[in-house]
PDB file of N, CA, C and O in Angstrom:
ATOM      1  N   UNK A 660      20.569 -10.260  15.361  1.00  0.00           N
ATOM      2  CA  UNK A 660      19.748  -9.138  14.959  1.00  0.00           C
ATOM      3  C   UNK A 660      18.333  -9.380  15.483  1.00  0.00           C
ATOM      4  O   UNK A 660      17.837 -10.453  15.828  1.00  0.00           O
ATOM      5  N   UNK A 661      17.987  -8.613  15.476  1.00  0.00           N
ATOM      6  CA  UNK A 661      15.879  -8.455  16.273  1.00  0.00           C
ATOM      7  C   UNK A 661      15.403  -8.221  15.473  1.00  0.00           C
ATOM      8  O   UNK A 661      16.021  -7.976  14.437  1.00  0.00           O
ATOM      9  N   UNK A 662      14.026  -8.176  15.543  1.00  0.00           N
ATOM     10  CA  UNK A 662      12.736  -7.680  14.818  1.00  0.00           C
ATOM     11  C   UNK A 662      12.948  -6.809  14.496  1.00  0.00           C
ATOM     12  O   UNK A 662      13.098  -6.710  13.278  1.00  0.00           O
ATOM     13  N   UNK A 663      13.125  -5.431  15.445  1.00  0.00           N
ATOM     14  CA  UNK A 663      12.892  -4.088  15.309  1.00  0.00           C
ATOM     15  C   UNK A 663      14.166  -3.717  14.798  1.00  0.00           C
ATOM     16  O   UNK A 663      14.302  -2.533  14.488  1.00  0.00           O
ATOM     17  N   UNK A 664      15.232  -4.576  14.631  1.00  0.00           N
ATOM     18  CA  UNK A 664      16.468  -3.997  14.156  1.00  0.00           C
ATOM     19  C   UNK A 664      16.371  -3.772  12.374  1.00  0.00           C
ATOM     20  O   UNK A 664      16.636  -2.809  11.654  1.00  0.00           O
ATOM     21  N   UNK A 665      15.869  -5.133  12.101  1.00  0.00           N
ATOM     22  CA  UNK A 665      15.360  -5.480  10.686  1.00  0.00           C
ATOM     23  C   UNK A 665      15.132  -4.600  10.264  1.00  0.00           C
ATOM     24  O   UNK A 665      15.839  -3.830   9.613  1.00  0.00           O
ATOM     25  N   UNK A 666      13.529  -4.515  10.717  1.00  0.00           N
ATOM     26  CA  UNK A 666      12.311  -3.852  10.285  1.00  0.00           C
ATOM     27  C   UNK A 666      12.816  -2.219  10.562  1.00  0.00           C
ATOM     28  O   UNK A 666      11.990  -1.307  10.522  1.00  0.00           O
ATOM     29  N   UNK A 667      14.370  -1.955  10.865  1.00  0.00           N
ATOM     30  CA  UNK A 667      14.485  -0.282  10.531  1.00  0.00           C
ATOM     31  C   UNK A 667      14.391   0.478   8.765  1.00  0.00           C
ATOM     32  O   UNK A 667      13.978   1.585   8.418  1.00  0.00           O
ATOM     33  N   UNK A 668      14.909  -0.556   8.028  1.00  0.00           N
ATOM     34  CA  UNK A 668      15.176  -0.761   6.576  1.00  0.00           C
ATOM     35  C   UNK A 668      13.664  -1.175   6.159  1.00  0.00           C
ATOM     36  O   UNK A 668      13.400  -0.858   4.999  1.00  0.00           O
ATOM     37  N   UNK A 669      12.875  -1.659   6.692  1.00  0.00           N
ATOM     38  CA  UNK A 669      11.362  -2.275   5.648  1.00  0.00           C
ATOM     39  C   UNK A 669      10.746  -0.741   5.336  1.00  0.00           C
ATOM     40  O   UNK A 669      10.929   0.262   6.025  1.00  0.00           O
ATOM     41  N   UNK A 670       9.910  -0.861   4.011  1.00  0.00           N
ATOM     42  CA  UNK A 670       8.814   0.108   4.029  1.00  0.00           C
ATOM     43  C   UNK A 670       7.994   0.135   4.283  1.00  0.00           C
ATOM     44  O   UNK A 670       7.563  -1.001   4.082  1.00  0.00           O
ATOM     45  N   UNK A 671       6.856   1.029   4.886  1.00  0.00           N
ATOM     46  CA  UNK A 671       5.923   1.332   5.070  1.00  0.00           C
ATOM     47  C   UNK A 671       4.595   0.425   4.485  1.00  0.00           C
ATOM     48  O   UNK A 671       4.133   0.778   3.400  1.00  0.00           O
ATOM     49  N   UNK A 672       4.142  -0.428   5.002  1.00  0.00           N
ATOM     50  CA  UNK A 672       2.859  -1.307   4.368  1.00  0.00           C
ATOM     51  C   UNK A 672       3.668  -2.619   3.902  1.00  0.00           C
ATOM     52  O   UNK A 672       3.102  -3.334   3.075  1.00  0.00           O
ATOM     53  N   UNK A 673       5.025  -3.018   4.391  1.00  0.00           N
ATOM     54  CA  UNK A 673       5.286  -4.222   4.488  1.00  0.00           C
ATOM     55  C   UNK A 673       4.578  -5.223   5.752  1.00  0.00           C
ATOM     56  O   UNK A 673       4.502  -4.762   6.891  1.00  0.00           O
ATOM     57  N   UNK A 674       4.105  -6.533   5.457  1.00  0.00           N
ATOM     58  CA  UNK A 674       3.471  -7.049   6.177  1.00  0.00           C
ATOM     59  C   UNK A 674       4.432  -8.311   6.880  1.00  0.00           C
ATOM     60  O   UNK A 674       5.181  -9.071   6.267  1.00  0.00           O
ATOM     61  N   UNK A 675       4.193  -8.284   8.187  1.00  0.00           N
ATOM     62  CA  UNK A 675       5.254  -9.254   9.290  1.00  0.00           C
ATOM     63  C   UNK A 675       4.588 -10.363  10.385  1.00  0.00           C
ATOM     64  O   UNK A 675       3.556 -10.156  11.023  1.00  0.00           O
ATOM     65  N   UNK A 676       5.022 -11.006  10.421  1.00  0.00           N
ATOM     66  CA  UNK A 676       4.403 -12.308  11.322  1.00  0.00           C
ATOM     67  C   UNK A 676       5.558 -12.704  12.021  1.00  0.00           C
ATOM     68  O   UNK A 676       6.627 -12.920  11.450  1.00  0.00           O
ATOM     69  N   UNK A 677       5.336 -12.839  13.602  1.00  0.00           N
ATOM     70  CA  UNK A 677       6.407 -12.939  14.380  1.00  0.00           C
ATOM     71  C   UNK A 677       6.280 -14.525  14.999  1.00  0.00           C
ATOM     72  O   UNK A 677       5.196 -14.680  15.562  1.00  0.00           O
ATOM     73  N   UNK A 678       7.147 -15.730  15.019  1.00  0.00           N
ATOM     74  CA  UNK A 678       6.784 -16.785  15.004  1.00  0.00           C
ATOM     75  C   UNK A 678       7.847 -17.537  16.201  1.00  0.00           C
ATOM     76  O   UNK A 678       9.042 -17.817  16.101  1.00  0.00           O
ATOM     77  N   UNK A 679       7.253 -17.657  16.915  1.00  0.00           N
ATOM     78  CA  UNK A 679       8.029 -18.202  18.504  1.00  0.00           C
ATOM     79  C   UNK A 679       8.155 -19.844  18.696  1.00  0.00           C
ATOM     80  O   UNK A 679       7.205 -20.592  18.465  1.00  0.00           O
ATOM     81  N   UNK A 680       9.088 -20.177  19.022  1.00  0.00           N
ATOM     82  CA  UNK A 680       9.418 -21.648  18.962  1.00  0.00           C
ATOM     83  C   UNK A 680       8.588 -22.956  20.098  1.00  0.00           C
ATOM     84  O   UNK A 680       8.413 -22.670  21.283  1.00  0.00           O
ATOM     85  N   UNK A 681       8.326 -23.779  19.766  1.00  0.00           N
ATOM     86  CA  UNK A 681       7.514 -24.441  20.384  1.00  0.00           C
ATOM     87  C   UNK A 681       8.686 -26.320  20.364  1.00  0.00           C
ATOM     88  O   UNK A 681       9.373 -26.918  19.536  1.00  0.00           O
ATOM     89  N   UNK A 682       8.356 -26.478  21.487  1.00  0.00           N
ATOM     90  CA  UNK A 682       9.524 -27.289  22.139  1.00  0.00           C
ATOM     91  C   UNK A 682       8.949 -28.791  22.785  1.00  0.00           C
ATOM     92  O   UNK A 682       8.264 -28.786  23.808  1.00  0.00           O
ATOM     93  N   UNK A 683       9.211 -29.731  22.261  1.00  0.00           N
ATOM     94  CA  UNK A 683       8.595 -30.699  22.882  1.00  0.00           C
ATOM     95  C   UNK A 683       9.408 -31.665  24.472  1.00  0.00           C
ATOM     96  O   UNK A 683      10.622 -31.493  24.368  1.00  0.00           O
ATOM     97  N   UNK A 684       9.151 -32.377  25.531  1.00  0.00           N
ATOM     98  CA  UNK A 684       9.012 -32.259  26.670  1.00  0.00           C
ATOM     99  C   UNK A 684      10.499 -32.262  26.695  1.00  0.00           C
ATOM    100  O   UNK A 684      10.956 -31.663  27.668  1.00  0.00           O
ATOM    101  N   UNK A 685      11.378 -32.778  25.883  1.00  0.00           N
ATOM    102  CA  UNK A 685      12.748 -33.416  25.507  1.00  0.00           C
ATOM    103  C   UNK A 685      13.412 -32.217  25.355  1.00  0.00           C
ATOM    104  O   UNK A 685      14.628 -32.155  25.171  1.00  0.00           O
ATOM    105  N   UNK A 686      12.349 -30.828  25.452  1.00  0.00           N
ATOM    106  CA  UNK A 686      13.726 -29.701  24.659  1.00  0.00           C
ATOM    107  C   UNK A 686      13.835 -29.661  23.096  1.00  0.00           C
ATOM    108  O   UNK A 686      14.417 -28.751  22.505  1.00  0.00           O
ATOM    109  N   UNK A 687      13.134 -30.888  22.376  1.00  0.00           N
ATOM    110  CA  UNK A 687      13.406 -30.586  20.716  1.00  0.00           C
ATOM    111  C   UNK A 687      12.972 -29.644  20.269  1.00  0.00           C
ATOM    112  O   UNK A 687      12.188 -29.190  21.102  1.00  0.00           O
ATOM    113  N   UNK A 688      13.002 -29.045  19.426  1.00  0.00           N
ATOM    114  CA  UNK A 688      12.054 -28.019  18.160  1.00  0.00           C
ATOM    115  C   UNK A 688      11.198 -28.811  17.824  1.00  0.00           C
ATOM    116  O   UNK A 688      11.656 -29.890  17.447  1.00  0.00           O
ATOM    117  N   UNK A 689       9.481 -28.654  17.794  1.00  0.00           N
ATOM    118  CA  UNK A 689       8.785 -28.952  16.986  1.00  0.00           C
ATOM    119  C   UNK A 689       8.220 -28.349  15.766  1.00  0.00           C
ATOM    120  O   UNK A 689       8.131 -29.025  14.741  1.00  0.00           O
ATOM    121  N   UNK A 690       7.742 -26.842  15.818  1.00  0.00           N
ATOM    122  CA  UNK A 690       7.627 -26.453  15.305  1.00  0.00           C
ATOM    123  C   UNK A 690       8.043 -25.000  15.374  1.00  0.00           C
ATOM    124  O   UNK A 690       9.079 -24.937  16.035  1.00  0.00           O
ATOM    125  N   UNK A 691       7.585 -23.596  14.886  1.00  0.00           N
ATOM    126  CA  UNK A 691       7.396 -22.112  15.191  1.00  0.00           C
ATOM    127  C   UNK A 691       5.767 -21.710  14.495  1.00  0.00           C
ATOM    128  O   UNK A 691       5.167 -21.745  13.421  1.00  0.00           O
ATOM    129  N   UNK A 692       5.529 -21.236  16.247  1.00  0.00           N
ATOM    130  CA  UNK A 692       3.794 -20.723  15.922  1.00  0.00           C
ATOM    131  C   UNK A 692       3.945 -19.657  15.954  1.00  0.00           C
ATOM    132  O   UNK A 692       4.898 -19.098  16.497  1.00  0.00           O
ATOM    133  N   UNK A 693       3.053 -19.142  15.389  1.00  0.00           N
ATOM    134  CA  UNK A 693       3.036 -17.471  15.118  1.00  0.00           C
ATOM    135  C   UNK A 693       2.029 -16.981  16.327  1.00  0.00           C
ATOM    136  O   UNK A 693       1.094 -17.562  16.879  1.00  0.00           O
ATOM    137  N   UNK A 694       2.727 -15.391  16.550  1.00  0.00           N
ATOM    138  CA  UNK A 694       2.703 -15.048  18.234  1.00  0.00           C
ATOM    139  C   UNK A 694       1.045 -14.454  17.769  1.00  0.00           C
ATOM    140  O   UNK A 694       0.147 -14.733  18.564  1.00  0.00           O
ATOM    141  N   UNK A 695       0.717 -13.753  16.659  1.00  0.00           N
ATOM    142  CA  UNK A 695      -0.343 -13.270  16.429  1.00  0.00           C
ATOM    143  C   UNK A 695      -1.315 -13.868  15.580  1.00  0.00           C
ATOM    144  O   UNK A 695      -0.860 -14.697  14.791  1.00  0.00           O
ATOM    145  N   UNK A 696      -2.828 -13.607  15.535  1.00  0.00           N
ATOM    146  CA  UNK A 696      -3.391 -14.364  14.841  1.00  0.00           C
ATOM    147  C   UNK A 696      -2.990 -14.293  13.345  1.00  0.00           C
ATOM    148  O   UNK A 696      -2.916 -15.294  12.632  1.00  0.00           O
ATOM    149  N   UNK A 697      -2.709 -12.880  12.880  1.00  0.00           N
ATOM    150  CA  UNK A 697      -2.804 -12.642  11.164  1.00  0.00           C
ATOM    151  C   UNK A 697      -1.899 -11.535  11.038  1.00  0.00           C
ATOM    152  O   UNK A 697      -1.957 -10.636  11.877  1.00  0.00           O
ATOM    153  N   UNK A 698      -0.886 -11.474   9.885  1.00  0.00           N
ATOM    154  CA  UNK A 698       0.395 -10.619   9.832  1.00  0.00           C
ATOM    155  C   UNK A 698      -0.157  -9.074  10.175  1.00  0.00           C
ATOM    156  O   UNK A 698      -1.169  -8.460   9.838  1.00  0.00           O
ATOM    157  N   UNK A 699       0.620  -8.852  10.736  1.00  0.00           N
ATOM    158  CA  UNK A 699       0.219  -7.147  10.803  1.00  0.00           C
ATOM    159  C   UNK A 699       1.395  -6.282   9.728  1.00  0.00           C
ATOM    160  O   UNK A 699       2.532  -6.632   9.413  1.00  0.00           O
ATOM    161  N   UNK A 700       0.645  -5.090   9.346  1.00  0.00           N
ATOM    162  CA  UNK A 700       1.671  -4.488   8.433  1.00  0.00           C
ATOM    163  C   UNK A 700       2.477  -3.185   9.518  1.00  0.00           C
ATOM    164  O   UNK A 700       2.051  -2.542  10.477  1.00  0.00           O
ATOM    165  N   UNK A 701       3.540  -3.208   8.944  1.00  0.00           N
ATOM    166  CA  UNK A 701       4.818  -2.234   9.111  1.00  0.00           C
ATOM    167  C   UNK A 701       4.371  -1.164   9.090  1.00  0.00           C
ATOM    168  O   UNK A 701       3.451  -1.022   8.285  1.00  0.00           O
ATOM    169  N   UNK A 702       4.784   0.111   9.949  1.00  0.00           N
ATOM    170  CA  UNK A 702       4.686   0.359  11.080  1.00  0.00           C
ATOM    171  C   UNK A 702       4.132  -0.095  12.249  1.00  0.00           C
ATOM    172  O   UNK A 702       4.685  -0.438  13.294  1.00  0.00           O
ATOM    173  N   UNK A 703       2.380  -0.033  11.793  1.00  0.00           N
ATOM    174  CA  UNK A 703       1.229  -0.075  12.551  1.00  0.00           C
ATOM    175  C   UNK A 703       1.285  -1.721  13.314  1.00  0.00           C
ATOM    176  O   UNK A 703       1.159  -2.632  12.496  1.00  0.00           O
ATOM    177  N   UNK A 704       1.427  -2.069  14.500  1.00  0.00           N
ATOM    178  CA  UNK A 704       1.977  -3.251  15.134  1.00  0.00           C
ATOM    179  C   UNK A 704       1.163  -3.527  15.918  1.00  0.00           C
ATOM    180  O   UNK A 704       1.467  -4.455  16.667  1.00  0.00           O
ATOM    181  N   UNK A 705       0.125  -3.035  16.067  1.00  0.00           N
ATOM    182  CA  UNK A 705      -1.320  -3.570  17.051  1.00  0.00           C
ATOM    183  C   UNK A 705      -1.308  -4.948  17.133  1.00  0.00           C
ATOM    184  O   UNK A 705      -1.128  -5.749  16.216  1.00  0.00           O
ATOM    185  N   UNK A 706      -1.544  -5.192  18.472  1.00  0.00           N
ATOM    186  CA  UNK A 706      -1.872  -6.639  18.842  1.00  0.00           C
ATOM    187  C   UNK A 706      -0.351  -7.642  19.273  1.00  0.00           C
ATOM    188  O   UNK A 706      -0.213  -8.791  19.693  1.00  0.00           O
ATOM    189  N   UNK A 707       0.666  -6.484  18.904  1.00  0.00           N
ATOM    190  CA  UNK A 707       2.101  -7.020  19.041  1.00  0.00           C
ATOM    191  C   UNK A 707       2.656  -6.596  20.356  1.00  0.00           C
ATOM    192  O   UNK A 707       2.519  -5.375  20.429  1.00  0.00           O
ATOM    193  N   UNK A 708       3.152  -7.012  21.294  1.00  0.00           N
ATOM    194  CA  UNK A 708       3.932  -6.288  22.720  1.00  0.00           C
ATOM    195  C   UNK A 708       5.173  -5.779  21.980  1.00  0.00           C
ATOM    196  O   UNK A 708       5.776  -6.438  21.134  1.00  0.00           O
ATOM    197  N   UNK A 709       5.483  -4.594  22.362  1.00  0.00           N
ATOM    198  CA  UNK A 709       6.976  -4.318  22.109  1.00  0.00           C
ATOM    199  C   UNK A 709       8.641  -5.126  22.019  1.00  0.00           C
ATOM    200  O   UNK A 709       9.579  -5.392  21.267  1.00  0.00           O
ATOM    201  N   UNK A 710       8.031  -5.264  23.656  1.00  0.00           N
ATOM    202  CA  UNK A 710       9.243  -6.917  24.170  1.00  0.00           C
ATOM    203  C   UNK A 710       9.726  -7.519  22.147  1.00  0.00           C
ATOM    204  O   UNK A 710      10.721  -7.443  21.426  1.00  0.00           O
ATOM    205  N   UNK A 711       7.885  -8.231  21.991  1.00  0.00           N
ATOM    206  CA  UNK A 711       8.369  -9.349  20.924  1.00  0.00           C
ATOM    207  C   UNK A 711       9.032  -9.007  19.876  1.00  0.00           C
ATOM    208  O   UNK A 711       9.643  -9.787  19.146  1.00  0.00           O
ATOM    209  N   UNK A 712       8.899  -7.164  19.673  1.00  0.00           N
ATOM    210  CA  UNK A 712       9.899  -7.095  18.159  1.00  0.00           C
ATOM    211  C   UNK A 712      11.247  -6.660  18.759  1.00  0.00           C
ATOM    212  O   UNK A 712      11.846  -6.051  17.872  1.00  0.00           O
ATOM    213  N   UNK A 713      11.993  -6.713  19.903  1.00  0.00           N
ATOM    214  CA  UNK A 713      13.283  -6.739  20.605  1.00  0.00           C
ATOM    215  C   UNK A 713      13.823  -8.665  20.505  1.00  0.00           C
ATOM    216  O   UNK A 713      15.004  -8.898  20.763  1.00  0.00           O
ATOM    217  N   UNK A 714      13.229  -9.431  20.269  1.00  0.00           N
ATOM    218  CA  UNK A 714      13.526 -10.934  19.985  1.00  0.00           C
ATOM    219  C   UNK A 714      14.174 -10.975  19.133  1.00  0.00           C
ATOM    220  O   UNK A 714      14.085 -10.317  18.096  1.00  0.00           O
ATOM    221  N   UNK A 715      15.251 -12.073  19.536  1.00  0.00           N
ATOM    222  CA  UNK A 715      16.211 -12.209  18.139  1.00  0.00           C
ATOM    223  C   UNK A 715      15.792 -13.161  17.254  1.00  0.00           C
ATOM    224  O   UNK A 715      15.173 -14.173  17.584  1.00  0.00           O
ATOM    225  N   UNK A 716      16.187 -12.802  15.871  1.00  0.00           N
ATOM    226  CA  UNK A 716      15.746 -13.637  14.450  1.00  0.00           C
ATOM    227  C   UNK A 716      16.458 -14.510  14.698  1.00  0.00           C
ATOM    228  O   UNK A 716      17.589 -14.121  14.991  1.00  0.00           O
ATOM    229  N   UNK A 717      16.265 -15.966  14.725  1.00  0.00           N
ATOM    230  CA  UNK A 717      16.443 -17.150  14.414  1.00  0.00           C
ATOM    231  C   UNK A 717      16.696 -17.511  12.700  1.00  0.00           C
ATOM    232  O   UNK A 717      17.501 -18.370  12.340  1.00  0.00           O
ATOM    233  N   UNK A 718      16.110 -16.938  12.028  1.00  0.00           N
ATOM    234  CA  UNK A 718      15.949 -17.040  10.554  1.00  0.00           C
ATOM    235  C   UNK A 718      14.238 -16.545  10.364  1.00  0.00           C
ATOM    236  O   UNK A 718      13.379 -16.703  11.231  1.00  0.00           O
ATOM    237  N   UNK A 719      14.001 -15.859   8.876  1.00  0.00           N
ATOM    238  CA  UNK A 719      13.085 -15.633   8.386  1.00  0.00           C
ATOM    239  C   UNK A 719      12.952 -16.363   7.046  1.00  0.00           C
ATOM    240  O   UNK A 719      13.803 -17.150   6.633  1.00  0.00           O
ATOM    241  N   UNK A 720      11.531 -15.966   6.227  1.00  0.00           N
ATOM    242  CA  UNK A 720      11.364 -16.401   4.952  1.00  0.00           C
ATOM    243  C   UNK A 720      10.224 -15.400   4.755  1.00  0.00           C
ATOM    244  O   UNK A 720       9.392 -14.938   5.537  1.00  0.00           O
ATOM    245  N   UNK A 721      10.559 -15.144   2.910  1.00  0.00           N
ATOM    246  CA  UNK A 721       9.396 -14.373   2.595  1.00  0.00           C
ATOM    247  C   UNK A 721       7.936 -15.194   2.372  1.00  0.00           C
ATOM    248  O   UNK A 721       8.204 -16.378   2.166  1.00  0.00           O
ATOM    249  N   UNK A 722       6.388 -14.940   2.344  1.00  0.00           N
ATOM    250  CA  UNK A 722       5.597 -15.525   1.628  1.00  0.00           C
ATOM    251  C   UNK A 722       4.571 -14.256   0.949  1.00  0.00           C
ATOM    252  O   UNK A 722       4.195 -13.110   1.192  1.00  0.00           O
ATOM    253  N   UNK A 723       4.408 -15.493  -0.200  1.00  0.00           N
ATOM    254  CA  UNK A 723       3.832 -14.364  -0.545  1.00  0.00           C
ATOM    255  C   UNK A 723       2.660 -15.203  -1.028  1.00  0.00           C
ATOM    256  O   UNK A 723       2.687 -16.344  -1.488  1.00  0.00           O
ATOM    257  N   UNK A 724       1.303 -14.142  -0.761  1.00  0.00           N
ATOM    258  CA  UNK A 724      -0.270 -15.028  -0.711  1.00  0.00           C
ATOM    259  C   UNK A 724      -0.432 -14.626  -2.043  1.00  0.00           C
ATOM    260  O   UNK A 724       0.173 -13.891  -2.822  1.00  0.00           O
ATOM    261  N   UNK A 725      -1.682 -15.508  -2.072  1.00  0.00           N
ATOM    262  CA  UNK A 725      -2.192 -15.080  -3.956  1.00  0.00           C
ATOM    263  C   UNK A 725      -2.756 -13.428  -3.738  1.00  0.00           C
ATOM    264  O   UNK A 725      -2.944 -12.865  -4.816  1.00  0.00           O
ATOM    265  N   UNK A 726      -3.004 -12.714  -2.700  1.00  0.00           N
ATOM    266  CA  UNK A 726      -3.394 -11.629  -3.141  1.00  0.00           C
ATOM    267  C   UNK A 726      -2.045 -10.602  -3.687  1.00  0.00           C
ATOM    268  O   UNK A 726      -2.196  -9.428  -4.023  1.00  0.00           O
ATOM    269  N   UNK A 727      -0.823 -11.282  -3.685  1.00  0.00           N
ATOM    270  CA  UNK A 727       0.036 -10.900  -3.814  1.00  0.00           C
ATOM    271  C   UNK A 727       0.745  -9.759  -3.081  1.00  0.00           C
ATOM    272  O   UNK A 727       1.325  -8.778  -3.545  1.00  0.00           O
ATOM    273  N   UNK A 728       0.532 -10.176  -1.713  1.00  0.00           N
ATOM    274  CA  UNK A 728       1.117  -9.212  -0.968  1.00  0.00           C
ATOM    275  C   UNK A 728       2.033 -10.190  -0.198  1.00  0.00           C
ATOM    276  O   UNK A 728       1.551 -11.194   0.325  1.00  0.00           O
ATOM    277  N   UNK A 729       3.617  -9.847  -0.111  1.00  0.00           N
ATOM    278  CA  UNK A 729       4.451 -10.292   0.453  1.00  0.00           C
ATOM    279  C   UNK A 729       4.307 -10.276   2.017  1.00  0.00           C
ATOM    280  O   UNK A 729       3.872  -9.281   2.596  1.00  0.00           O
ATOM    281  N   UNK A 730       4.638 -11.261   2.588  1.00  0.00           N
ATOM    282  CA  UNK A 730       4.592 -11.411   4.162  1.00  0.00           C
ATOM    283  C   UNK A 730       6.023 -12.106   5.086  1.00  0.00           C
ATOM    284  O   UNK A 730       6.539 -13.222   5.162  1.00  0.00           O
ATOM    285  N   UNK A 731       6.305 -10.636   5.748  1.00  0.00           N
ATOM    286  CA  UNK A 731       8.130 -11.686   5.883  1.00  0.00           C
ATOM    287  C   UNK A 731       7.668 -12.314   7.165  1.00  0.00           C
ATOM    288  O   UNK A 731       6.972 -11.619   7.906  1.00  0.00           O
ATOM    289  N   UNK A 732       8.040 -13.842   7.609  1.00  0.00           N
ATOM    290  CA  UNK A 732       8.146 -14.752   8.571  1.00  0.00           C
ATOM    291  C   UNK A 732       9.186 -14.464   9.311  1.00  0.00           C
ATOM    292  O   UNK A 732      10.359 -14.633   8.975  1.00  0.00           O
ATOM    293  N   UNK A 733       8.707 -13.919  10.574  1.00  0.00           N
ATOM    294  CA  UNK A 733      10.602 -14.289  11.239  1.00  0.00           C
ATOM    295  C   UNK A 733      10.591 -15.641  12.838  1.00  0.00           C
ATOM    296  O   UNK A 733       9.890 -15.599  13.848  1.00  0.00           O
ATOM    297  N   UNK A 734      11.235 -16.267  12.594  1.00  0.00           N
ATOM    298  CA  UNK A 734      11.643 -17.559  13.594  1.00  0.00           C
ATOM    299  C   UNK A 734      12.063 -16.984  14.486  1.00  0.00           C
ATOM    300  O   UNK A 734      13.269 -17.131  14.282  1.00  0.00           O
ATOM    301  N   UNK A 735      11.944 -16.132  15.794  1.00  0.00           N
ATOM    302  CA  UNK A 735      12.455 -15.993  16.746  1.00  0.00           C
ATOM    303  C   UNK A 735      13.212 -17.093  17.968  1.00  0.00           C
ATOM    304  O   UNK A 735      12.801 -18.253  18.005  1.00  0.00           O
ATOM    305  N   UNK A 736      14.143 -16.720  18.781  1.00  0.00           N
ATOM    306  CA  UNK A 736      14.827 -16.998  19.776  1.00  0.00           C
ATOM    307  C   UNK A 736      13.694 -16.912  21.140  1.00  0.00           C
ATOM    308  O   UNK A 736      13.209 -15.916  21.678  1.00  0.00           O
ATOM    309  N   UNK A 737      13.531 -18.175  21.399  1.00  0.00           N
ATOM    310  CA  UNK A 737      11.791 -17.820  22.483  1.00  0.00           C
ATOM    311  C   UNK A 737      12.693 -16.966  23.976  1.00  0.00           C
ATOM    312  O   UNK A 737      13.851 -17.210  24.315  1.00  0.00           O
ATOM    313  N   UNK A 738      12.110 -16.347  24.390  1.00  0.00           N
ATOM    314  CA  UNK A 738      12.469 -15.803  25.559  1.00  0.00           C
ATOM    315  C   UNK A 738      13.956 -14.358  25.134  1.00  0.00           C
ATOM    316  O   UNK A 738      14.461 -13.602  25.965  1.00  0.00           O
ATOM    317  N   UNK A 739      14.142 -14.398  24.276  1.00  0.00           N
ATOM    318  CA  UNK A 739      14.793 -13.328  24.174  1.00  0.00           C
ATOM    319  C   UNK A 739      14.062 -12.152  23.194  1.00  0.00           C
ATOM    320  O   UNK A 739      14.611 -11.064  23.021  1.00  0.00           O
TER     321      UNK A 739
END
Protein backbone atom coordinates (compact mmCIF):
# COMPACT_ATOMS: atom_id res chain seq x y z
CA UNK A 1 0.00 0.00 0.00
CA UNK A 2 1.33 3.89 -0.54
CA UNK A 3 0.91 7.03 1.06
CA UNK A 4 -1.73 8.27 -1.10
CA UNK A 5 -3.50 4.96 -1.00
CA UNK A 6 -3.82 5.28 2.91
CA UNK A 7 -4.39 8.70 3.19
CA UNK A 8 -7.76 8.06 0.78
CA UNK A 9 -9.67 7.08 4.20
CA UNK A 10 -7.80 9.99 6.60
CA UNK A 11 -9.77 13.19 7.43
CA UNK A 12 -9.31 16.37 6.64
CA UNK A 13 -6.65 18.16 9.21
CA UNK A 14 -5.02 14.81 9.92
CA UNK A 15 -1.33 15.48 10.25
CA UNK A 16 1.52 13.11 8.24
CA UNK A 17 5.27 12.82 8.17
CA UNK A 18 6.77 10.85 5.41
CA UNK A 19 10.04 9.06 6.62
CA UNK A 20 12.63 7.51 4.03
CA UNK A 21 15.18 4.93 4.95
CA UNK A 22 18.72 5.68 5.52
CA UNK A 23 21.30 2.81 4.91
CA UNK A 24 24.68 2.39 6.12
CA UNK A 25 27.78 1.56 3.55
CA UNK A 26 26.95 -2.37 4.21
CA UNK A 27 23.26 -1.89 2.94
CA UNK A 28 21.98 -2.10 6.78
CA UNK A 29 19.01 0.03 8.04
CA UNK A 30 20.12 2.65 10.25
CA UNK A 31 17.61 4.60 10.76
CA UNK A 32 14.17 6.47 8.84
CA UNK A 33 14.56 10.35 8.40
CA UNK A 34 11.78 12.26 7.72
CA UNK A 35 11.61 13.62 4.00
CA UNK A 36 10.17 17.04 5.40
CA UNK A 37 11.13 19.37 7.98
CA UNK A 38 7.65 19.34 10.14
CA UNK A 39 4.37 17.10 9.57
CA UNK A 40 2.18 18.63 7.13
CA UNK A 41 -1.62 18.21 7.54
CA UNK A 42 -4.01 16.19 5.16
CA UNK A 43 -4.99 17.38 2.29
CA UNK A 44 -2.82 20.46 2.06
CA UNK A 45 0.84 18.66 1.20
CA UNK A 46 3.11 21.66 0.49
CA UNK A 47 6.65 21.08 0.56
CA UNK A 48 5.85 17.27 -0.36
CA UNK A 49 6.65 16.01 -4.25
CA UNK A 50 3.84 13.92 -5.38
CA UNK A 51 6.30 10.92 -6.42
CA UNK A 52 6.78 10.67 -2.31
CA UNK A 53 3.07 10.00 -1.39
CA UNK A 54 3.05 7.11 -4.42
CA UNK A 55 5.97 5.26 -1.96
CA UNK A 56 5.19 2.22 -0.42
CA UNK A 57 4.52 1.96 3.50
CA UNK A 58 7.07 -0.03 5.04
CA UNK A 59 5.10 0.32 8.38
CA UNK A 60 3.71 3.41 10.22
CA UNK A 61 3.03 4.57 13.90
CA UNK A 62 0.78 7.07 15.39
CA UNK A 63 2.34 10.10 17.64
CA UNK A 64 0.81 12.08 19.35
CA UNK A 65 2.50 15.61 20.76
CA UNK A 66 1.42 17.23 23.99
CA UNK A 67 -0.52 19.69 21.94
CA UNK A 68 -2.50 16.78 21.36
CA UNK A 69 -2.67 16.54 17.89
CA UNK A 70 -2.08 13.10 16.42
CA UNK A 71 0.72 12.70 13.77
CA UNK A 72 0.77 9.39 11.62
CA UNK A 73 4.62 8.32 10.79
CA UNK A 74 4.91 6.33 7.73
CA UNK A 75 8.43 4.22 7.05
CA UNK A 76 8.60 4.19 3.44
CA UNK A 77 10.27 1.74 0.79
CA UNK A 78 13.28 4.34 -0.41
CA UNK A 79 13.09 4.61 -4.13
CA UNK A 80 9.69 3.35 -4.67
Amino acid sequence: MTVREFMKWANRGTFICIRSPVYDENGSLIRYESIQKDPVEWPNIKGIDVTTLDRKIQGWSLESRISGVPIIHFDTVKGE
